[in-house]
Coordinates of C-alpha atoms in Angstrom, one line a residue:
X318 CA 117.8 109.2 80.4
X319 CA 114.3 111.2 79.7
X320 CA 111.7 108.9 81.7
X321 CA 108.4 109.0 81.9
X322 CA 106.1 108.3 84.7
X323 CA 102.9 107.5 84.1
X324 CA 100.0 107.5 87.0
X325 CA 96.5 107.8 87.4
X326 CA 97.0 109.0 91.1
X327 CA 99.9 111.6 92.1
X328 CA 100.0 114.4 94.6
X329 CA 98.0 116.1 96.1
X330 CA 96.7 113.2 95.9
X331 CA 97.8 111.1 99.2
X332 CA 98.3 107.2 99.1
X333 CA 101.0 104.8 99.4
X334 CA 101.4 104.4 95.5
X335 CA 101.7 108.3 95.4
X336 CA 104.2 108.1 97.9
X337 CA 106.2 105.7 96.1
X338 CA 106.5 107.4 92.5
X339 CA 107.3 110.6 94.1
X340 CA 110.0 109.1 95.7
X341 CA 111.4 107.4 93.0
X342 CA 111.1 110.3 90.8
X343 CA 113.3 112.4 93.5
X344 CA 115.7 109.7 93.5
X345 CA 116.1 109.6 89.6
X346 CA 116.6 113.4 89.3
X347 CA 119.2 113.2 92.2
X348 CA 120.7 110.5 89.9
X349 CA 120.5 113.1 87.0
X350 CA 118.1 111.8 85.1
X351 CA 114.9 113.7 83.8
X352 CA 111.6 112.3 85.1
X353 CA 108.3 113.6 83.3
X354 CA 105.5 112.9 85.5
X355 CA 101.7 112.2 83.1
X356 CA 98.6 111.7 85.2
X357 CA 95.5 113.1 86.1
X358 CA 93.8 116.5 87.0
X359 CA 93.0 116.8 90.6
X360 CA 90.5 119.7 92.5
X361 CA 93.2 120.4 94.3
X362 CA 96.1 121.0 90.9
X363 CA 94.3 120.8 88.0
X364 CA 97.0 122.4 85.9
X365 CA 100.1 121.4 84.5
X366 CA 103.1 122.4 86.7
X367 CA 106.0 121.9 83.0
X368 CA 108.5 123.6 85.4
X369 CA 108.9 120.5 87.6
X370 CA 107.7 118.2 84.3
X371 CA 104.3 117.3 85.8
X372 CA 101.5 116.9 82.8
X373 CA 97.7 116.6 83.9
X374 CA 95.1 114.6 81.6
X375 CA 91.4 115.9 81.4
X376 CA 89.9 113.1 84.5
X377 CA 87.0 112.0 86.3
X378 CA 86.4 110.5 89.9
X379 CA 87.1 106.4 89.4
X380 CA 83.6 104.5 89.6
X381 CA 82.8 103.8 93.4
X382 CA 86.4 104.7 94.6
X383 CA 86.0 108.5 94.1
X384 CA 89.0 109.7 95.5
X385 CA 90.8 108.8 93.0
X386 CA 90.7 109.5 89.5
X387 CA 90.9 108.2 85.8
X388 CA 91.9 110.1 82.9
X389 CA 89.4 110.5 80.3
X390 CA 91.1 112.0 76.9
X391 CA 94.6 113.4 76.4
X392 CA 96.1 110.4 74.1
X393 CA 96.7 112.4 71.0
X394 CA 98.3 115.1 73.7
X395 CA 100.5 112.6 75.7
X396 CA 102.3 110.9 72.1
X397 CA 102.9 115.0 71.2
X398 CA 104.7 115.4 74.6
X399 CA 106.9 112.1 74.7
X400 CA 108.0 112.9 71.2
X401 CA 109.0 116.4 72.7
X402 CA 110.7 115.1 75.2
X403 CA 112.5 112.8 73.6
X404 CA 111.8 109.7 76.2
X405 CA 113.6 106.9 76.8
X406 CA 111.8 104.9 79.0
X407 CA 108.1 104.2 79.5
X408 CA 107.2 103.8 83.0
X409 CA 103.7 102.6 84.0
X410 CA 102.2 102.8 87.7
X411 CA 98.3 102.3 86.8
X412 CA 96.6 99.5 84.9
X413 CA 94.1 101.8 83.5
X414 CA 94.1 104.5 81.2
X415 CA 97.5 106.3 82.1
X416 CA 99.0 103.1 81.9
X417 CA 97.2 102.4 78.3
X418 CA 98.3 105.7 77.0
X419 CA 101.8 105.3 78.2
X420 CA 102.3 101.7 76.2
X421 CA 100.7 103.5 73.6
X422 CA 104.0 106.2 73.7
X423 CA 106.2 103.6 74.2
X424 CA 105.1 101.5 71.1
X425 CA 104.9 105.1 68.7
X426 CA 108.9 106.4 70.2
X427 CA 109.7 102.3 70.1
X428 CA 111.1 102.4 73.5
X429 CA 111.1 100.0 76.4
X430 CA 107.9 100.0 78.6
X431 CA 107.8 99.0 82.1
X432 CA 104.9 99.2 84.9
X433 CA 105.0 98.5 88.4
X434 CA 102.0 96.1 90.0
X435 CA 101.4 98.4 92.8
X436 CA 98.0 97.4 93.5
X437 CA 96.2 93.8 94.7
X438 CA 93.6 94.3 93.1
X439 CA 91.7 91.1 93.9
X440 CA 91.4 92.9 97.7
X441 CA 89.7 95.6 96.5
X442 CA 86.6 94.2 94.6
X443 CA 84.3 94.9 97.1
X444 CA 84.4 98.6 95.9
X445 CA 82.7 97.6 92.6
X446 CA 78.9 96.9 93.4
X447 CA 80.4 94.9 96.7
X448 CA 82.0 92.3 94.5
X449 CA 79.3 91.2 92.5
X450 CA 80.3 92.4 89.3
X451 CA 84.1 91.9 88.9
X452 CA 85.7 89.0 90.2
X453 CA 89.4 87.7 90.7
X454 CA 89.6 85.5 87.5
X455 CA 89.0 88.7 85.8
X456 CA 91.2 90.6 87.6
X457 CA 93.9 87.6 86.5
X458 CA 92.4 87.8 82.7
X459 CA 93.2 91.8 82.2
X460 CA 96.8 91.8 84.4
X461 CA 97.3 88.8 81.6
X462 CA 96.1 91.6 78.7
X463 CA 97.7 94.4 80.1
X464 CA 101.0 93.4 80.5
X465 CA 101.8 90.8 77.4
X466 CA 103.7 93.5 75.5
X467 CA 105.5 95.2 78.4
X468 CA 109.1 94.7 78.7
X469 CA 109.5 94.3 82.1
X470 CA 107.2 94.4 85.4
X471 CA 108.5 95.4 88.4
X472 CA 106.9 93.7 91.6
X473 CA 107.2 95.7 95.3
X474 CA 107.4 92.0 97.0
X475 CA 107.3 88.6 96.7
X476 CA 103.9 89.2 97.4
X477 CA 103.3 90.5 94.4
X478 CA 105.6 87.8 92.4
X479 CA 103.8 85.1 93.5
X480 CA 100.4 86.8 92.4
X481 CA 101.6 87.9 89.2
X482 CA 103.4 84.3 88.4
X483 CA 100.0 82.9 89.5
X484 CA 98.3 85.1 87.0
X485 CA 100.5 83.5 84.4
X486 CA 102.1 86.8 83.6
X487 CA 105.3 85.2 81.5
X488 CA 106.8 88.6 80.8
X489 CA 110.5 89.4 83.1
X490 CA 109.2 90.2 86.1
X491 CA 111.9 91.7 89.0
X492 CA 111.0 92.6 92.9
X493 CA 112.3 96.1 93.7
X494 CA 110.8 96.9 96.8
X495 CA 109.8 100.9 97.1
X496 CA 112.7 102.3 99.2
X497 CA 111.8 105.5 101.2
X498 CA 114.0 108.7 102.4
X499 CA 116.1 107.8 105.2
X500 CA 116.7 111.4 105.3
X501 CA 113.2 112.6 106.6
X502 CA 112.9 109.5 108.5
X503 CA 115.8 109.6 110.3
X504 CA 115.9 113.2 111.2
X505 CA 115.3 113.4 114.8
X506 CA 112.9 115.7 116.3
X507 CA 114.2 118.2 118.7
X508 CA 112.4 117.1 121.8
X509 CA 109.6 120.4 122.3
X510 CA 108.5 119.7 118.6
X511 CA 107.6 115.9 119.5
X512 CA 105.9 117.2 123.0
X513 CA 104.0 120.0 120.8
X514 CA 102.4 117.3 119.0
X515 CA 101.9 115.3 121.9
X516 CA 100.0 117.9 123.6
X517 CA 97.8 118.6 120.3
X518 CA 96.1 115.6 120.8
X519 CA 96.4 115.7 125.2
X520 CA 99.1 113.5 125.5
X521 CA 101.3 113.7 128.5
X522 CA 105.1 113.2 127.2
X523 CA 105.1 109.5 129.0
X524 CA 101.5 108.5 127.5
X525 CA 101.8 105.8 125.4
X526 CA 100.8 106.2 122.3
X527 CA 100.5 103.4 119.6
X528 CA 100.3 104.7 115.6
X529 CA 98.2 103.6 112.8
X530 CA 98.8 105.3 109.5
X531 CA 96.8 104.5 106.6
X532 CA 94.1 105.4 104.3
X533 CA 90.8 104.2 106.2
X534 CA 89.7 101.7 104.0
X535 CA 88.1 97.9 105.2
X536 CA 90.8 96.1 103.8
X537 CA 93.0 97.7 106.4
X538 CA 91.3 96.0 109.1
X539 CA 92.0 98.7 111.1
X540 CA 88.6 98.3 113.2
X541 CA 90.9 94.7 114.3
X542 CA 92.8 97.5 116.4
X543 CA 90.1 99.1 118.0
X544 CA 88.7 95.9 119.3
X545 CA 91.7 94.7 121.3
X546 CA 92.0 98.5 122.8
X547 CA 89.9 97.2 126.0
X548 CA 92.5 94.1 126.2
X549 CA 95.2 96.8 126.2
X550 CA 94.0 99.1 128.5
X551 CA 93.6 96.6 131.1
X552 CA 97.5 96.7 131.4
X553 CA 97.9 100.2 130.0
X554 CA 95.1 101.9 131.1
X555 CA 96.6 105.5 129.6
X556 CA 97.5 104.0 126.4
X557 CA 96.2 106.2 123.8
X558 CA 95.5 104.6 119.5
X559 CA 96.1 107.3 117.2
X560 CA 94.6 106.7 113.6
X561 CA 96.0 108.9 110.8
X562 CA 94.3 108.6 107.6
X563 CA 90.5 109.2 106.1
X564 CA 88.9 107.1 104.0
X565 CA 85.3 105.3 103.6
X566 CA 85.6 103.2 106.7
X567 CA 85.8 106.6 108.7
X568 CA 82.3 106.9 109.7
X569 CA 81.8 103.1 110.7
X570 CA 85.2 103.0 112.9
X571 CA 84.5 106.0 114.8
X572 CA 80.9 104.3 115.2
X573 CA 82.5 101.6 116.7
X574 CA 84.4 104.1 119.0
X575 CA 81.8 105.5 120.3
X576 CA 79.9 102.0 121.1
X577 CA 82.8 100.1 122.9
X578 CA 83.4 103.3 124.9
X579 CA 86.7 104.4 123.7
X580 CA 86.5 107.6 122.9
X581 CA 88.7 108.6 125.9
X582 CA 91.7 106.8 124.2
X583 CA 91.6 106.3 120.5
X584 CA 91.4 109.5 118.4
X585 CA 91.4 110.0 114.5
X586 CA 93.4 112.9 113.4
X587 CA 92.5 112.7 109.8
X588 CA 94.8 113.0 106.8
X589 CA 97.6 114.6 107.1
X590 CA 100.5 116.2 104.6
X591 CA 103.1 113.9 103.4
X592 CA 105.6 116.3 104.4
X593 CA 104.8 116.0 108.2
X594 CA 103.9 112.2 108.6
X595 CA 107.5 111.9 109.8
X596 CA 106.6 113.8 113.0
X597 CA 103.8 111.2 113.8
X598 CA 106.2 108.7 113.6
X599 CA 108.7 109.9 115.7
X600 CA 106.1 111.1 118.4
X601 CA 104.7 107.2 118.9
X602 CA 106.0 104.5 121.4
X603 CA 104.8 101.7 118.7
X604 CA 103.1 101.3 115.1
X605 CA 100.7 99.1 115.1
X606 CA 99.0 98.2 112.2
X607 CA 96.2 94.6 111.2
X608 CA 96.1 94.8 107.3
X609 CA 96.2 92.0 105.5
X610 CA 96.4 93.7 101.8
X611 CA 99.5 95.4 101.7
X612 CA 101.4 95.0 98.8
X613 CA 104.6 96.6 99.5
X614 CA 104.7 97.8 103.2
X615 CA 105.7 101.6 103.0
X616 CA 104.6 102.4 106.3
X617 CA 106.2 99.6 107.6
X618 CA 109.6 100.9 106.7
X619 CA 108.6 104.4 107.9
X620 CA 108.4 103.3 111.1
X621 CA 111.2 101.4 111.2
X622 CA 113.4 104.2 109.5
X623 CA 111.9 106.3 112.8
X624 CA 113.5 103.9 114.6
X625 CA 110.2 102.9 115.9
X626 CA 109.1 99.1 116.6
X627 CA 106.2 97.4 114.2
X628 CA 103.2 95.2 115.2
X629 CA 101.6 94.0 112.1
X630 CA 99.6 91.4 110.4
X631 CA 101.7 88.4 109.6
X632 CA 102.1 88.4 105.7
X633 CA 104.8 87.3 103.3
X634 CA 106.0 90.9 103.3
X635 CA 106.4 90.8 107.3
X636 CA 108.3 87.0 106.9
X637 CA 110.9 89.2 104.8
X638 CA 111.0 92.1 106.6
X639 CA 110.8 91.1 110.0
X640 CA 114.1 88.8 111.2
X641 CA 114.4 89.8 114.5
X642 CA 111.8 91.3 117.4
X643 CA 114.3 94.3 117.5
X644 CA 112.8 95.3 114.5
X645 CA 108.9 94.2 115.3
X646 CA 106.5 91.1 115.5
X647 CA 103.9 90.0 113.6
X648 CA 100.8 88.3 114.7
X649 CA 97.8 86.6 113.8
X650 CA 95.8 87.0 116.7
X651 CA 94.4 89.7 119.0
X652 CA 95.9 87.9 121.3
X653 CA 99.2 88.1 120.0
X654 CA 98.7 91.9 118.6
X655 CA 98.0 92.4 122.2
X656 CA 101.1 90.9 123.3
X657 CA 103.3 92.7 121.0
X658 CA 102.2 95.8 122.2
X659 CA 102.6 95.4 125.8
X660 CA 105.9 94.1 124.9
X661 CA 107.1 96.9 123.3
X662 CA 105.8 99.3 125.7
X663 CA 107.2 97.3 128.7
X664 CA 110.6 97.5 126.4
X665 CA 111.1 101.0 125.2
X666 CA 114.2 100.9 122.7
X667 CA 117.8 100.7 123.3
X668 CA 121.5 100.6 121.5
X669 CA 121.0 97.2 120.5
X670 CA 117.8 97.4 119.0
X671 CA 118.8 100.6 117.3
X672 CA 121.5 99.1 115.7
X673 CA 119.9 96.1 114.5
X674 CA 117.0 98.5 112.8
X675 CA 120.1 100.2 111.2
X676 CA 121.0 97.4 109.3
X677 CA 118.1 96.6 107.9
X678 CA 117.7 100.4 106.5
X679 CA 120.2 100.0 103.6
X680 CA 118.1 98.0 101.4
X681 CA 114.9 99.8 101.8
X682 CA 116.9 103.1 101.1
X683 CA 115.4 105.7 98.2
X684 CA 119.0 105.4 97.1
X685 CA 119.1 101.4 96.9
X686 CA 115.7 101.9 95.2
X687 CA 116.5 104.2 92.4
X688 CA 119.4 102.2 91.4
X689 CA 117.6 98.8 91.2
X690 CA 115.3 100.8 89.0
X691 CA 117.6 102.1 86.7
X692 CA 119.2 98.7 86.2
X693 CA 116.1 97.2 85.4
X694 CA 115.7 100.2 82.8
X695 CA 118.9 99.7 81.3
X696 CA 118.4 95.7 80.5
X697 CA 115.7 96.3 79.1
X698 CA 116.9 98.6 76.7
X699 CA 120.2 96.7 75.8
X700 CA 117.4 93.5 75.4
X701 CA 115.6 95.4 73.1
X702 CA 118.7 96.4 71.3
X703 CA 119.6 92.9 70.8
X704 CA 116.1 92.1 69.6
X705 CA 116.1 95.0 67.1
X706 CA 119.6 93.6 65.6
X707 CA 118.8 90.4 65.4
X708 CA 115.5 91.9 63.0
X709 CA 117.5 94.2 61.1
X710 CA 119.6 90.9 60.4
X711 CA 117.0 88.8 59.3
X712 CA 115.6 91.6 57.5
X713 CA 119.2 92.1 55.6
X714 CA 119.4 87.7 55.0
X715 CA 115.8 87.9 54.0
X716 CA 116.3 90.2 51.3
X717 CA 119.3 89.1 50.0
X718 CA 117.7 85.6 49.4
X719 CA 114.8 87.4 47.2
X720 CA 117.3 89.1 45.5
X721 CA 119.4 85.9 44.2

């Protein structure tokens, strides 16, 4: 098939919904279909790059969220392109105007048109004149809109299912949760690479070291993991937090570094290149993480595809995900977060752990996750087949009745 992706966020551009359409687009082209990528112009690649069938729209920084972007003209452009390209399939990752232009290709080629709901939307508000303005019933009133005429909306979790049902959204709806590259995950370090990166940040090779890997944001609660450092410490006193990420919140968490006294033993390396994220992984004892907004999980499954154990926020995601402490715990409390990593720490992994992490890999596989895809692609085509027969029929009665 000739699919299109269409994004208002993409690399260079680093994020978790980034992370997910470039992996699904590998994972199509290793199927051998062709994946045309339209989204926005970035500082970093403004132009189009037609040799690996990525198209860049005219954009702007998005309204109090400036990091990412919103594409301001191209429509006109973007119908020329699909028709080009002969596409099959319309495949939507943005509510806004990437995803407006690419229902407006799909209805023009008369082809099916999916989106994924990356994005809870409802637990970002606070971005837009600190809630005041936009509020979840709208949020609920526009997913509504947006997605009346789609053929089919794919949801990363049940998370996402249950908000979307609750939204009234009566249009098929299928969870296909983003799989990731077991390949890169699973790659093991060779032992002076991992102690290189140790030593970057002045960690001895038996310092324990617990991960957080996100974009610094509120919602990510990550400040939650700073304040039970102290509790921590007083059974670990060389355990070291490394934050990976940047984001708005920076300034205010390393504020609150520097006022409970822990600059000795959290550090924020900043944002760092998809390509190398797997070496953070595999350098950690434990990933540790207090968000309460995730959607999907991604990192979640990185760390366990590194074969490292998870202490998270308890959310429906984790109630899925996590089905035995082999793989991780979940917590609502410091207390328990607390627990969970002294636990972990106390119990550095071994062949049965391993092996139980193992078996959970297969269905959060890249592989797994690009054929889900394509078999949500393919009903909806042979649905809209049937739908397009059964017109032509009544077309064919209709007018046979005028006539006699």
């Amino acid at each position: 098939m000739n699919i299109g992706l269409f994004t208002d966020t993409y690399f260079p551009q680093v994020s978790g919904v980034a992370t997910s359409i470039k992996t699904l687009r590998d994972e199509l082209t290793a199927q051998g279909h062709n994946v045309y990528i339209f989204t926005t112009t970035d500082p970093q690649a403004k132009e189009d790059d037609v040799e690996n069938g990525i198209y860049r729209l005219p954009s702007i920084p998005f309204i109090s969220f400036t990091d990412r972007r919103i594409a301001v003209r191209g429509a006109f452009r973007v119908v020329r392109l699909a028709k080009e390209l002969q596409l099959d399939i319309v495949h939507n990752q943005t509510e806004f105007a990437l995803g407006l232009m690419g229902k407006m290709v799909a209805h023009e080629l008369n082809i099916p048109c999916l989106h994924t709901y990356h994005t809870m939307y409802q637990d970002y508000l606070h971005y837009i004149a600190n809630g005041h303005i936009v509020k979840p019933k709208n949020v609920a009133t526009y997913a509504r809109m947006y997605m009346r005429s789609l053929d089919g909306v794919i949801a990363p979790s049940k998370r996402v299912l249950d908000t979307l049902q609750s939204y009234g959204i009566t249009v098929p709806i299928r969870i296909i949760p983003t799989g990731i590259n077991l390949n890169v995950y699973q790659k093991q370090d060779d032992p002076a690479q991992i102690q290189a990166l140790r030593a970057k940040y002045g960690y001895d090779a038996d310092t324990p070291v617990l991960l957080s890997l996100s974009r610094l944001a509120y919602e990510k609660n990550i400040h939650a993991l700073i304040d039970a450092m102290p509790d921590i410490l007083a059974q670990k006193p060389t355990a070291q937090l490394l934050i990976v990420g940047d984001g708005p919140a920076r300034q205010t968490l390393e504020r609150q570094v520097r006022q409970m006294d822990l600059t000795a033993h959290v550090q924020f390396a900043g944002e760092v290149k998809n390509e190398v994220v797997h070496h953070y992984y595999q350098m950690a004892n434990v990933f540790v993480s207090a968000s309460d907004s995730e959607s999907q999980g991604l990192t979640y499954d990185e760390a366990l595809a590194s074969d490292l154990p998870i202490v998270v926020m308890r959310s429906v995601y984790t109630d899925e995900l996590i089905d035995d402490p082999a793989i991780g715990i979940s917590f609502q409390k410091r207390a328990d977060l607390v627990k969970g990593v002294i636990h972990y720490l106390d119990h550095p992994g071994n062949e049965e752990s391993h092996a139980k992490r193992q078996q959970k890999l297969h269905a959060i596989s890249a592989e797994v996750f690009g054929k889900r895809v394509v078999a949500f692609y393919r009903n909806c085509q042979d649905k809209m087949m049937v739908e397009e027969q059964a017109k032509s029929q009544h077309h064919h009665r209709l007018f046979h009745r005028l006539r006699s």
